Short mmCIF file of C-alpha atoms in Angstrom, two decimals:
data_model
loop_
_atom_site.label_atom_id
_atom_site.label_comp_id
_atom_site.label_asym_id
_atom_site.label_seq_id
_atom_site.Cartn_x
_atom_site.Cartn_y
_atom_site.Cartn_z
CA MET A 186 45.06 11.59 -101.06
CA LYS A 187 43.42 10.40 -97.86
CA PHE A 188 43.17 12.58 -94.78
CA GLU A 189 45.34 10.08 -92.90
CA ASN A 190 48.13 10.66 -95.43
CA ILE A 191 47.86 14.43 -94.96
CA LEU A 192 48.07 14.00 -91.18
CA SER A 193 51.16 11.83 -91.54
CA GLU A 194 52.76 14.46 -93.78
CA VAL A 195 52.46 17.12 -91.06
CA ASN A 196 53.77 14.58 -88.49
CA GLY A 197 51.06 12.56 -86.79
CA PHE A 198 52.70 12.77 -83.38
CA GLY A 199 54.85 15.87 -83.14
CA LYS A 200 54.99 18.86 -80.81
CA PHE A 201 51.45 19.85 -81.74
CA GLN A 202 49.98 16.50 -80.67
CA ILE A 203 52.18 16.27 -77.56
CA ARG A 204 50.93 19.69 -76.44
CA LEU A 205 47.37 18.52 -77.02
CA VAL A 206 47.85 15.37 -74.93
CA LEU A 207 49.64 17.20 -72.11
CA ILE A 208 47.00 19.93 -71.85
CA GLN A 209 44.32 17.28 -71.49
CA VAL A 210 46.25 15.57 -68.69
CA ILE A 211 45.22 18.55 -66.54
CA SER A 212 41.54 17.74 -66.86
CA ARG A 213 41.82 13.97 -67.03
CA ILE A 214 43.54 13.60 -63.65
CA THR A 215 40.25 14.68 -62.08
CA LEU A 216 38.51 11.59 -63.51
CA PRO A 217 40.01 8.91 -61.21
CA CYS A 218 39.78 11.36 -58.32
CA HIS A 219 36.02 11.64 -58.64
CA PHE A 220 35.55 7.98 -59.58
CA VAL A 221 36.98 6.79 -56.24
CA LEU A 222 36.20 9.90 -54.21
CA ASN A 223 33.34 8.21 -52.37
CA ASN A 224 35.85 5.92 -50.63
CA PHE A 225 37.14 8.98 -48.80
CA MET A 226 34.24 11.41 -48.49
CA GLY A 227 31.87 8.54 -47.66
CA ALA A 228 34.15 6.87 -45.11
CA VAL A 229 32.36 5.68 -41.98
CA PRO A 230 34.44 6.27 -38.82
CA SER A 231 33.90 4.42 -35.55
CA HIS A 232 30.66 5.53 -33.95
CA HIS A 233 28.19 4.78 -31.17
CA CYS A 234 24.90 6.12 -29.87
CA ASP A 235 24.94 9.59 -28.36
CA THR A 236 24.43 9.25 -24.59
CA SER A 237 24.48 12.97 -23.82
CA ALA A 238 20.74 12.93 -23.07
CA LEU A 239 21.46 10.78 -20.04
CA ASP A 240 24.07 13.33 -18.94
CA ASP A 241 21.39 16.00 -19.10
CA GLN A 242 19.26 13.95 -16.75
CA GLY A 243 22.08 13.89 -14.21
CA LEU A 244 22.40 10.10 -14.37
CA PHE A 245 26.02 9.95 -15.56
CA TRP A 246 27.47 13.07 -13.99
CA ASN A 247 30.11 11.21 -11.92
CA LEU A 248 30.97 8.41 -14.37
CA THR A 249 33.99 8.14 -16.65
CA ARG A 250 33.53 7.85 -20.42
CA GLU A 251 34.21 4.10 -20.34
CA GLN A 252 31.69 3.61 -17.53
CA LYS A 253 29.05 5.62 -19.38
CA LEU A 254 29.47 3.46 -22.49
CA ALA A 255 29.36 0.25 -20.46
CA VAL A 256 26.13 1.28 -18.74
CA ALA A 257 24.37 2.71 -21.81
CA LEU A 258 25.51 0.52 -24.71
CA PRO A 259 25.43 -3.23 -25.29
CA ALA A 260 28.73 -4.81 -26.24
CA GLU A 261 29.54 -6.36 -29.62
CA PRO A 262 31.05 -9.88 -29.73
CA ASP A 263 34.53 -8.32 -29.89
CA GLY A 264 33.83 -6.30 -26.73
CA SER A 265 33.47 -2.90 -28.42
CA PRO A 266 30.36 -0.75 -27.78
CA SER A 267 27.45 -1.29 -30.15
CA SER A 268 27.39 1.14 -33.06
CA CYS A 269 23.66 1.15 -33.67
CA ARG A 270 21.78 0.37 -30.45
CA MET A 271 21.69 1.33 -26.78
CA PHE A 272 19.95 -0.04 -23.72
CA ALA A 273 16.39 1.13 -23.15
CA LYS A 274 17.41 1.67 -19.52
CA PRO A 275 20.92 2.15 -18.10
CA GLN A 276 22.46 -1.11 -16.87
CA TYR A 277 24.20 0.06 -13.70
CA GLN A 278 25.12 -3.47 -12.68
CA HIS A 279 27.89 -3.29 -15.28
CA LEU A 280 29.71 -0.91 -12.97
CA TYR A 281 30.13 -3.76 -10.51
CA GLY A 282 31.20 -6.39 -13.04
CA GLN A 283 27.76 -7.95 -13.35
CA ASN A 284 27.16 -8.50 -17.05
CA SER A 285 23.79 -10.21 -16.84
CA SER A 286 22.19 -7.97 -19.45
CA GLU A 287 21.75 -10.39 -22.35
CA ASP A 288 17.98 -10.04 -22.15
CA ALA A 289 17.96 -6.30 -21.53
CA ALA A 290 15.85 -4.35 -24.00
CA THR A 291 17.70 -2.24 -26.54
CA VAL A 292 16.54 0.53 -28.85
CA PRO A 293 17.95 2.26 -31.96
CA CYS A 294 19.99 5.35 -31.19
CA PRO A 295 17.34 7.96 -30.21
CA SER A 296 19.64 10.98 -30.12
CA GLY A 297 21.94 10.32 -33.05
CA TRP A 298 25.56 9.22 -32.99
CA VAL A 299 28.96 10.25 -31.74
CA TYR A 300 31.78 9.79 -34.27
CA ASP A 301 35.51 9.29 -33.96
CA ASN A 302 36.97 12.32 -35.77
CA SER A 303 40.62 11.38 -35.32
CA THR A 304 41.01 10.32 -38.98
CA PHE A 305 38.27 12.25 -40.80
CA ARG A 306 37.06 15.57 -39.51
CA SER A 307 33.84 15.08 -41.42
CA THR A 308 32.41 12.84 -44.14
CA ILE A 309 29.00 12.60 -45.75
CA ALA A 310 28.32 9.72 -43.36
CA THR A 311 28.85 11.94 -40.32
CA GLU A 312 27.18 14.95 -41.99
CA TRP A 313 23.85 13.20 -42.56
CA ASP A 314 24.17 10.18 -40.23
CA LEU A 315 24.42 7.65 -43.07
CA VAL A 316 25.06 4.73 -40.73
CA CYS A 317 23.19 1.74 -39.33
CA SER A 318 19.73 1.60 -40.97
CA ARG A 319 20.74 4.47 -43.31
CA LYS A 320 24.08 3.04 -44.44
CA GLY A 321 22.61 2.08 -47.80
CA MET A 322 22.14 5.76 -48.56
CA ASN A 323 25.91 6.18 -48.37
CA LYS A 324 26.50 3.60 -51.09
CA LEU A 325 23.63 5.07 -53.09
CA THR A 326 25.59 8.28 -53.62
CA ALA A 327 28.28 6.38 -55.55
CA THR A 328 25.64 4.51 -57.57
CA ILE A 329 23.86 7.73 -58.55
CA PHE A 330 27.19 9.29 -59.54
CA PHE A 331 27.97 6.46 -61.96
CA VAL A 332 24.43 6.54 -63.34
CA GLY A 333 25.27 10.12 -64.26
CA VAL A 334 28.44 8.92 -65.98
CA MET A 335 26.42 6.35 -67.95
CA VAL A 336 23.93 9.00 -69.06
CA GLY A 337 26.61 11.54 -69.86
CA ALA A 338 28.76 9.33 -72.09
CA PRO A 339 26.26 8.85 -74.95
CA SER A 340 24.81 12.34 -74.45
CA PHE A 341 28.14 14.12 -74.84
CA GLY A 342 29.10 11.74 -77.63
CA PHE A 343 26.04 12.72 -79.64
CA LEU A 344 26.41 16.43 -78.89
CA SER A 345 30.11 16.51 -79.76
CA ASP A 346 29.36 14.84 -83.10
CA ARG A 347 26.81 17.56 -83.76
CA TYR A 348 28.50 20.69 -82.37
CA GLY A 349 32.19 19.78 -82.22
CA ARG A 350 34.68 18.34 -79.76
CA ARG A 351 36.16 21.61 -78.51
CA PRO A 352 33.02 23.49 -77.39
CA LEU A 353 31.54 20.41 -75.71
CA LEU A 354 34.81 19.83 -73.89
CA LEU A 355 34.52 23.34 -72.44
CA VAL A 356 30.91 22.61 -71.45
CA SER A 357 32.17 19.49 -69.65
CA TYR A 358 34.81 21.49 -67.79
CA LEU A 359 32.41 24.20 -66.68
CA GLY A 360 29.64 21.74 -65.85
CA THR A 361 31.92 19.65 -63.67
CA ILE A 362 33.20 22.72 -61.83
CA LEU A 363 29.67 24.05 -61.29
CA PHE A 364 28.10 20.84 -60.01
CA ALA A 365 31.13 19.83 -57.95
CA VAL A 366 31.07 23.19 -56.17
CA LEU A 367 27.32 22.92 -55.60
CA SER A 368 27.75 19.40 -54.20
CA ALA A 369 30.45 20.67 -51.85
CA PHE A 370 28.03 23.28 -50.51
CA SER A 371 25.01 20.98 -50.37
CA THR A 372 22.65 21.69 -47.50
CA SER A 373 20.80 18.37 -47.68
CA TYR A 374 21.44 14.78 -48.66
CA MET A 375 19.00 14.99 -51.57
CA MET A 376 20.74 18.07 -52.97
CA PHE A 377 24.09 16.32 -52.67
CA VAL A 378 22.88 13.22 -54.55
CA VAL A 379 21.42 15.30 -57.38
CA MET A 380 24.60 17.36 -57.72
CA ARG A 381 26.74 14.21 -57.78
CA PHE A 382 24.58 12.85 -60.61
CA PHE A 383 25.25 15.92 -62.73
CA THR A 384 28.92 15.93 -61.75
CA GLY A 385 29.22 12.38 -63.09
CA LEU A 386 27.34 13.37 -66.23
CA SER A 387 29.73 16.26 -66.90
CA LEU A 388 32.83 14.18 -66.15
CA ALA A 389 31.72 11.66 -68.76
CA GLY A 390 32.10 14.37 -71.37
CA ILE A 391 35.71 14.99 -70.33
CA SER A 392 36.43 11.26 -70.37
CA ILE A 393 35.12 10.44 -73.82
CA ILE A 394 35.72 13.67 -75.75
CA SER A 395 39.33 14.08 -74.62
CA ILE A 396 40.24 10.58 -75.79
CA VAL A 397 38.61 11.03 -79.18
CA LEU A 398 40.16 14.46 -79.71
CA ASN A 399 43.58 12.91 -79.11
CA VAL A 400 42.88 9.99 -81.43
CA GLU A 401 41.62 12.20 -84.26
CA TRP A 402 44.82 14.26 -84.24
CA VAL A 403 47.26 11.33 -84.06
CA SER A 404 48.32 9.19 -87.02
CA ILE A 405 47.43 5.49 -87.02
CA GLU A 406 50.96 4.26 -86.30
CA ARG A 407 51.23 6.44 -83.18
CA ARG A 408 47.79 5.83 -81.67
CA THR A 409 49.01 2.99 -79.48
CA LEU A 410 51.66 5.25 -77.97
CA CYS A 411 49.07 8.00 -77.53
CA GLY A 412 46.76 5.54 -75.77
CA ILE A 413 49.52 4.46 -73.39
CA ILE A 414 50.33 8.06 -72.48
CA THR A 415 46.64 8.84 -71.99
CA SER A 416 46.17 5.81 -69.72
CA LEU A 417 48.86 7.20 -67.39
CA ASP A 418 46.38 9.91 -66.42
CA ALA A 419 44.68 7.37 -64.17
CA ALA A 420 47.90 6.75 -62.25
CA PHE A 421 48.63 10.47 -61.95
CA GLY A 422 45.07 11.10 -60.80
CA ASN A 423 45.21 8.43 -58.10
CA TRP A 424 48.51 9.81 -56.80
CA PHE A 425 46.98 13.28 -56.77
CA LEU A 426 43.94 12.04 -54.84
CA ILE A 427 46.09 10.24 -52.26
CA ALA A 428 48.14 13.38 -51.66
CA ILE A 429 45.04 15.56 -51.33
CA ALA A 430 43.10 13.09 -49.16
CA TYR A 431 46.09 12.78 -46.83
CA SER A 432 46.12 16.54 -46.33
CA VAL A 433 42.40 17.32 -46.42
CA ASN A 434 40.10 15.40 -44.05
CA GLU A 435 36.96 17.47 -44.53
CA TRP A 436 34.69 16.16 -47.30
CA ARG A 437 33.56 19.54 -48.64
CA LEU A 438 37.12 20.80 -49.03
CA LEU A 439 38.14 17.46 -50.54
CA ILE A 440 35.62 17.82 -53.37
CA LEU A 441 36.83 21.34 -54.11
CA ALA A 442 40.48 20.27 -54.00
CA VAL A 443 40.18 17.37 -56.46
CA THR A 444 38.12 19.53 -58.83
CA SER A 445 40.53 22.48 -58.76
CA PRO A 446 42.69 21.30 -61.74
CA LEU A 447 39.71 22.01 -63.99
CA VAL A 448 40.12 25.73 -63.36
CA LEU A 449 43.55 25.48 -65.00
CA ALA A 450 42.05 23.27 -67.72
CA VAL A 451 39.54 26.02 -68.57
CA ILE A 452 42.39 28.53 -68.86
CA CYS A 453 44.37 26.18 -71.12
CA TRP A 454 41.31 25.35 -73.24
CA ARG A 455 42.13 28.27 -75.55
CA TRP A 456 45.14 26.29 -76.81
CA LEU A 457 43.15 23.15 -77.59
CA PRO A 458 42.43 22.68 -81.31
CA GLU A 459 39.18 21.48 -82.77
CA SER A 460 39.34 18.09 -84.46
CA ALA A 461 40.38 18.68 -88.07
CA ARG A 462 38.70 15.40 -89.03
CA TRP A 463 35.40 16.54 -87.56
CA LEU A 464 35.70 19.97 -89.21
CA VAL A 465 36.27 18.47 -92.64
CA ALA A 466 33.46 15.93 -92.18
CA SER A 467 31.22 18.86 -91.16
CA ARG A 468 32.15 20.73 -94.37
CA LYS A 469 34.24 23.29 -92.47
CA ALA A 470 37.35 22.76 -94.53
CA ASP A 471 38.72 26.30 -94.10
CA ALA A 472 38.86 25.96 -90.31
CA ALA A 473 40.40 22.49 -90.63
CA HIS A 474 43.00 23.88 -93.03
CA ARG A 475 44.00 26.59 -90.54
CA TYR A 476 44.47 24.04 -87.76
CA LEU A 477 46.52 21.77 -90.02
CA ILE A 478 48.76 24.71 -90.96
CA GLN A 479 49.30 25.40 -87.23
CA CYS A 480 50.11 21.73 -86.74
CA ALA A 481 52.56 21.72 -89.64
CA HIS A 482 54.37 24.85 -88.42
CA MET A 483 54.69 23.56 -84.85
CA ASN A 484 55.94 20.19 -86.11
CA ASN A 485 58.42 21.84 -88.53
CA ARG A 486 56.55 20.47 -91.55
CA ALA A 487 55.28 23.74 -93.02
CA LYS A 488 56.26 22.80 -96.58
CA SER A 489 54.00 19.75 -96.48
CA MET A 490 50.93 22.02 -96.47
CA GLU A 491 51.95 24.12 -99.48
CA THR A 492 49.97 21.97 -101.89
CA VAL A 493 47.08 21.15 -99.55
CA THR A 494 43.99 23.32 -99.98
CA PRO A 495 40.58 23.22 -98.27
CA ASN A 496 39.18 21.52 -101.37
CA CYS A 497 41.85 18.84 -101.08
CA LEU A 498 40.71 18.18 -97.52
CA LEU A 499 37.11 17.77 -98.60
CA GLU A 500 38.13 15.35 -101.33
CA SER A 501 40.35 13.39 -98.94
CA VAL A 502 37.53 12.75 -96.52
CA GLN A 503 35.16 11.75 -99.32
CA VAL A 504 37.67 9.17 -100.48
CA GLU A 505 38.48 7.93 -96.98
CA THR A 506 35.03 7.67 -95.47
CA GLN A 507 33.10 6.49 -98.52
CA ASP A 508 30.05 8.50 -97.53
CA GLN A 509 30.39 7.67 -93.82
CA LYS A 510 30.37 10.36 -91.14
CA TYR A 511 33.02 10.85 -88.54
CA SER A 512 31.65 10.04 -85.10
CA LEU A 513 32.88 9.16 -81.64
CA LEU A 514 31.63 5.60 -82.04
CA GLY A 515 33.43 5.21 -85.34
CA SER A 516 36.67 6.54 -83.89
CA LEU A 517 36.60 4.01 -81.08
CA GLN A 518 35.46 1.03 -83.18
CA ASP A 519 37.87 1.36 -86.10
CA PRO A 520 41.55 2.12 -85.42
CA LYS A 521 41.95 3.29 -89.01
CA TYR A 522 39.08 5.73 -88.70
#
């Protein structure tokens, strides 16, 4: 008898598998949150050069805000103040409607920027002035994050084949929590970028291992349904992010908020089973047998395991795999795997 037949006998998509999928929803909703998080925490609000130094010199003491901007900042084609440059010398003729300053010398903002905080209280752009000549550094944070994801996917795939799905899933949970918290408390741009790299690396483990753990516990005929349910995590995660981002407009708190479901995921990890397929392929038939008995009892198929022994499981995998090993790559390449 093949292992797939044994899994079908204990019900390949019963209460046991539904519990497994639902528990992993808790962790998987954090994936889309972090994947698009940079759109919120890296948002660039309206900004212009800081003119407070001129106030200190007593030059602008009796001018309104609009007059100060008109005198200190060149205008963009749409009439708004320049975001990245200011006049080398104040252009007081603008106070009298004389706009003959096309040839006036301008300089990059010498004293930093002033930001519009009406929408976002703070972002990484306002925290480290990632605007104008430094705006590429803002986009770099997202790039480095996804480089971490690319590195983490094969790394966690290899490690979970070697040490098991369940322990590496816990490592992914704890790693994501650790590096997300450290990124939220970053004291420099470089520290933030490094922490985002390792956050992406850890999230890759959640992404790939959770899918494979689901697939390896579900019978072939129900894997399409399982895949559809799993794909809904992206929708739930995006809704969760929208709700959080609407309420939290401070980037450090936003990171902590979208990572918080993983605390519950760590608590619920104790109810996640190891992959019975991986256990049998790793010659741990006794542990696989115990998990299958739990599955059978929860799915009201206890009698189906009366004739199945650990030796039967070992023989079933030998027949099914024909000397091949169970792996993450095999699970994703072959739907019958």
